[in-house]
C-alpha cells in the first residue's frame, strides 16, 4: 500500500505528539513509544482538544467534497477517531475508503499500541460524529484539516 514518505512522517509525528487519551489528573503525560519517540496523552477536557474536534466536525463537508470529486485519485484523505476496547481507548488514523449518510469506511493506518480488537489494515466503519481530525493531501501539500496541530 504505497503512501508517500512525507505523509507517513507527518502522520506518525502528529499521532505521537497528539494522541489524546484522557489522563486521570488532567496533566499531560508522556510515554516513550516502541521506537523511542514520545506519545503525548492529552486531557479530553482540554479546551484545545475540544476546539480541534469542533473545527474538524465543522469542516467535514469540505473533506467530503474532496473525496467525492476525486475522479483522478489525486487526493489522499485520512480521518482520526478513537477506538475502544473495554475501558481503553486509542486515537488512530485511517485512510478514507467510502462515505455513507452517517458513516465513513476507513482502512486503519496505525498499528494499535493499547487496543487489540482492531489491527493495522483493518477496514472499519466509523460514525461521522467520531471524527476528531482529518487530513486532505494533494501530493505532499496539505489542503485541509490537521486541526490538532493548529
C-alpha positions as MATLAB code, in Angstrom:
seq = 'XXXXXXXXXXXXXXXXXXXXXXXXXXXXXXXXXXXXXXXXXXXXXXXXXXXXXXXXXXXXXXXXXXXXXXXXXXXXXXXXXXXXXXXXXXXXXXXXXXXXXXXXXXXXXXXXXXXXXXXXXXXXXXXXXXXXXXXXXXXXXXXXXXXXXX';
ca = [
       0.000    0.000    0.000;
       2.078    2.974   -1.217;
       1.770    6.119    0.896;
       4.269    8.898    0.324;
       7.042    9.167    2.885;
       6.174   12.717    3.897;
       2.629   11.706    4.815;
       3.919    8.789    6.869;
       6.339   11.061    8.709;
       3.776   13.813    9.316;
       1.077   11.367   10.360;
       3.391    9.453   12.666;
       4.731   12.577   14.332;
       1.253   14.069   14.584;
      -0.093   10.880   16.126;
       2.797   10.577   18.528;
       2.534   14.177   19.622;
      -1.230   14.492   19.818;
      -2.587   11.149   20.971;
      -5.432   12.453   23.061;
      -6.275    9.975   25.769;
      -7.853   11.198   28.978;
      -5.393   11.459   31.839;
      -6.605   10.878   35.364;
      -5.154   14.062   36.842;
      -5.675   16.434   33.903;
      -1.938   16.938   33.327;
      -0.219   15.993   30.081;
       1.525   12.643   30.293;
       4.341   11.498   28.060;
       5.220    7.906   27.235;
       8.043    6.566   25.115;
       6.785    4.687   22.057;
       8.341    1.493   20.760;
      10.826    3.356   18.568;
      11.832    5.890   21.210;
       9.504    8.682   20.013;
       7.226   10.353   22.528;
       3.470    9.853   22.710;
       1.633   12.701   24.426;
      -1.595   11.955   26.249;
      -3.891   14.962   26.387;
      -6.834   15.547   28.671;
     -10.037   15.037   26.672;
     -11.499   18.031   28.526;
      -8.677   20.334   27.389;
     -10.118   23.349   25.522;
      -7.645   22.979   22.621;
      -8.685   19.346   22.090;
     -12.355   20.354   22.130;
     -11.731   23.203   19.663;
      -9.829   20.896   17.280;
     -12.702   18.388   17.379;
     -15.278   21.140   16.741;
     -13.243   22.512   13.823;
     -12.934   19.061   12.279;
     -16.665   18.444   12.646;
     -17.474   21.824   11.058;
     -15.220   21.084    8.064;
     -16.400   17.521    7.317;
     -18.435   18.728    4.315;
     -15.283   20.233    2.784;
     -13.382   16.988    3.298;
     -16.261   15.025    1.762;
     -16.215   17.319   -1.288;
     -12.569   16.441   -1.920;
     -13.413   12.734   -1.613;
     -16.422   12.892   -3.934;
     -14.596   14.981   -6.563;
     -11.522   12.765   -6.714;
     -12.162   11.079  -10.069;
      -8.429   11.296  -10.883;
      -7.410    9.842   -7.499;
      -5.155   12.785   -6.694;
      -6.202   13.325   -3.060;
      -5.189   11.281   -0.050;
      -7.749   11.602    2.748;
      -7.260   10.348    6.294;
      -9.501   10.588    9.348;
      -8.671   10.275   13.046;
     -11.042    8.636   15.519;
     -10.994    6.957   18.904;
     -11.163    3.169   19.017;
     -12.207    1.462   22.236;
     -11.548   -1.918   23.817;
     -13.316   -2.221   27.152;
     -12.217    0.888   29.091;
      -9.087    1.522   26.982;
      -9.201    3.990   24.103;
      -6.688    4.802   21.383;
      -6.854    7.597   18.821;
      -5.696    6.458   15.376;
      -5.709    7.413   11.691;
      -7.371    5.617    8.814;
      -7.476    6.250    5.069;
     -10.895    7.097    3.639;
     -12.492    4.351    1.525;
     -16.148    5.415    1.291;
     -18.777    7.814    2.584;
     -22.309    6.889    3.585;
     -25.062    9.049    5.045;
     -23.854    8.890    8.663;
     -20.643    6.864    8.458;
     -17.223    6.609    6.846;
     -15.452    3.410    5.901;
     -11.711    3.613    6.520;
      -8.631    1.401    6.410;
      -6.717    1.662    9.696;
      -3.268    3.174    9.052;
      -1.862    2.848   12.587;
      -0.550   -0.142   14.484;
      -2.507   -0.065   17.752;
      -0.437    0.047   20.936;
      -3.158   -0.199   23.586;
      -6.236   -1.740   21.967;
      -6.198   -5.201   20.430;
      -9.661   -5.547   18.903;
      -8.515   -3.711   15.744;
      -5.328   -4.086   13.704;
      -3.328   -2.169   11.112;
      -5.041   -2.515    7.725;
      -8.487   -3.401    9.108;
     -11.464   -1.993    7.203;
     -13.670   -0.239    9.748;
     -16.856    1.822    9.758;
     -16.980    4.877   11.996;
     -19.754    7.332   12.698;
     -19.116   10.826   11.318;
     -19.526   12.241   14.827;
     -16.457   10.215   15.916;
     -14.071   12.051   13.564;
     -11.651   14.052   15.719;
      -9.432   15.336   12.925;
      -8.720   14.691    9.266;
      -6.078   15.341    6.610;
      -6.631   16.066    2.927;
      -3.464   15.941    0.824;
      -2.740   16.560   -2.814;
       0.664   15.011   -3.241;
       2.693   16.383   -0.344;
       0.565   19.507    0.133;
      -1.929   19.632    2.995;
      -5.164   21.142    1.651;
      -7.495   20.849    4.637;
      -7.544   19.532    8.181;
      -4.807   18.835   10.744;
      -6.705   20.819   13.393;
      -4.776   19.296   16.327;
      -1.608   20.953   15.031;
      -3.243   24.406   14.852;
];
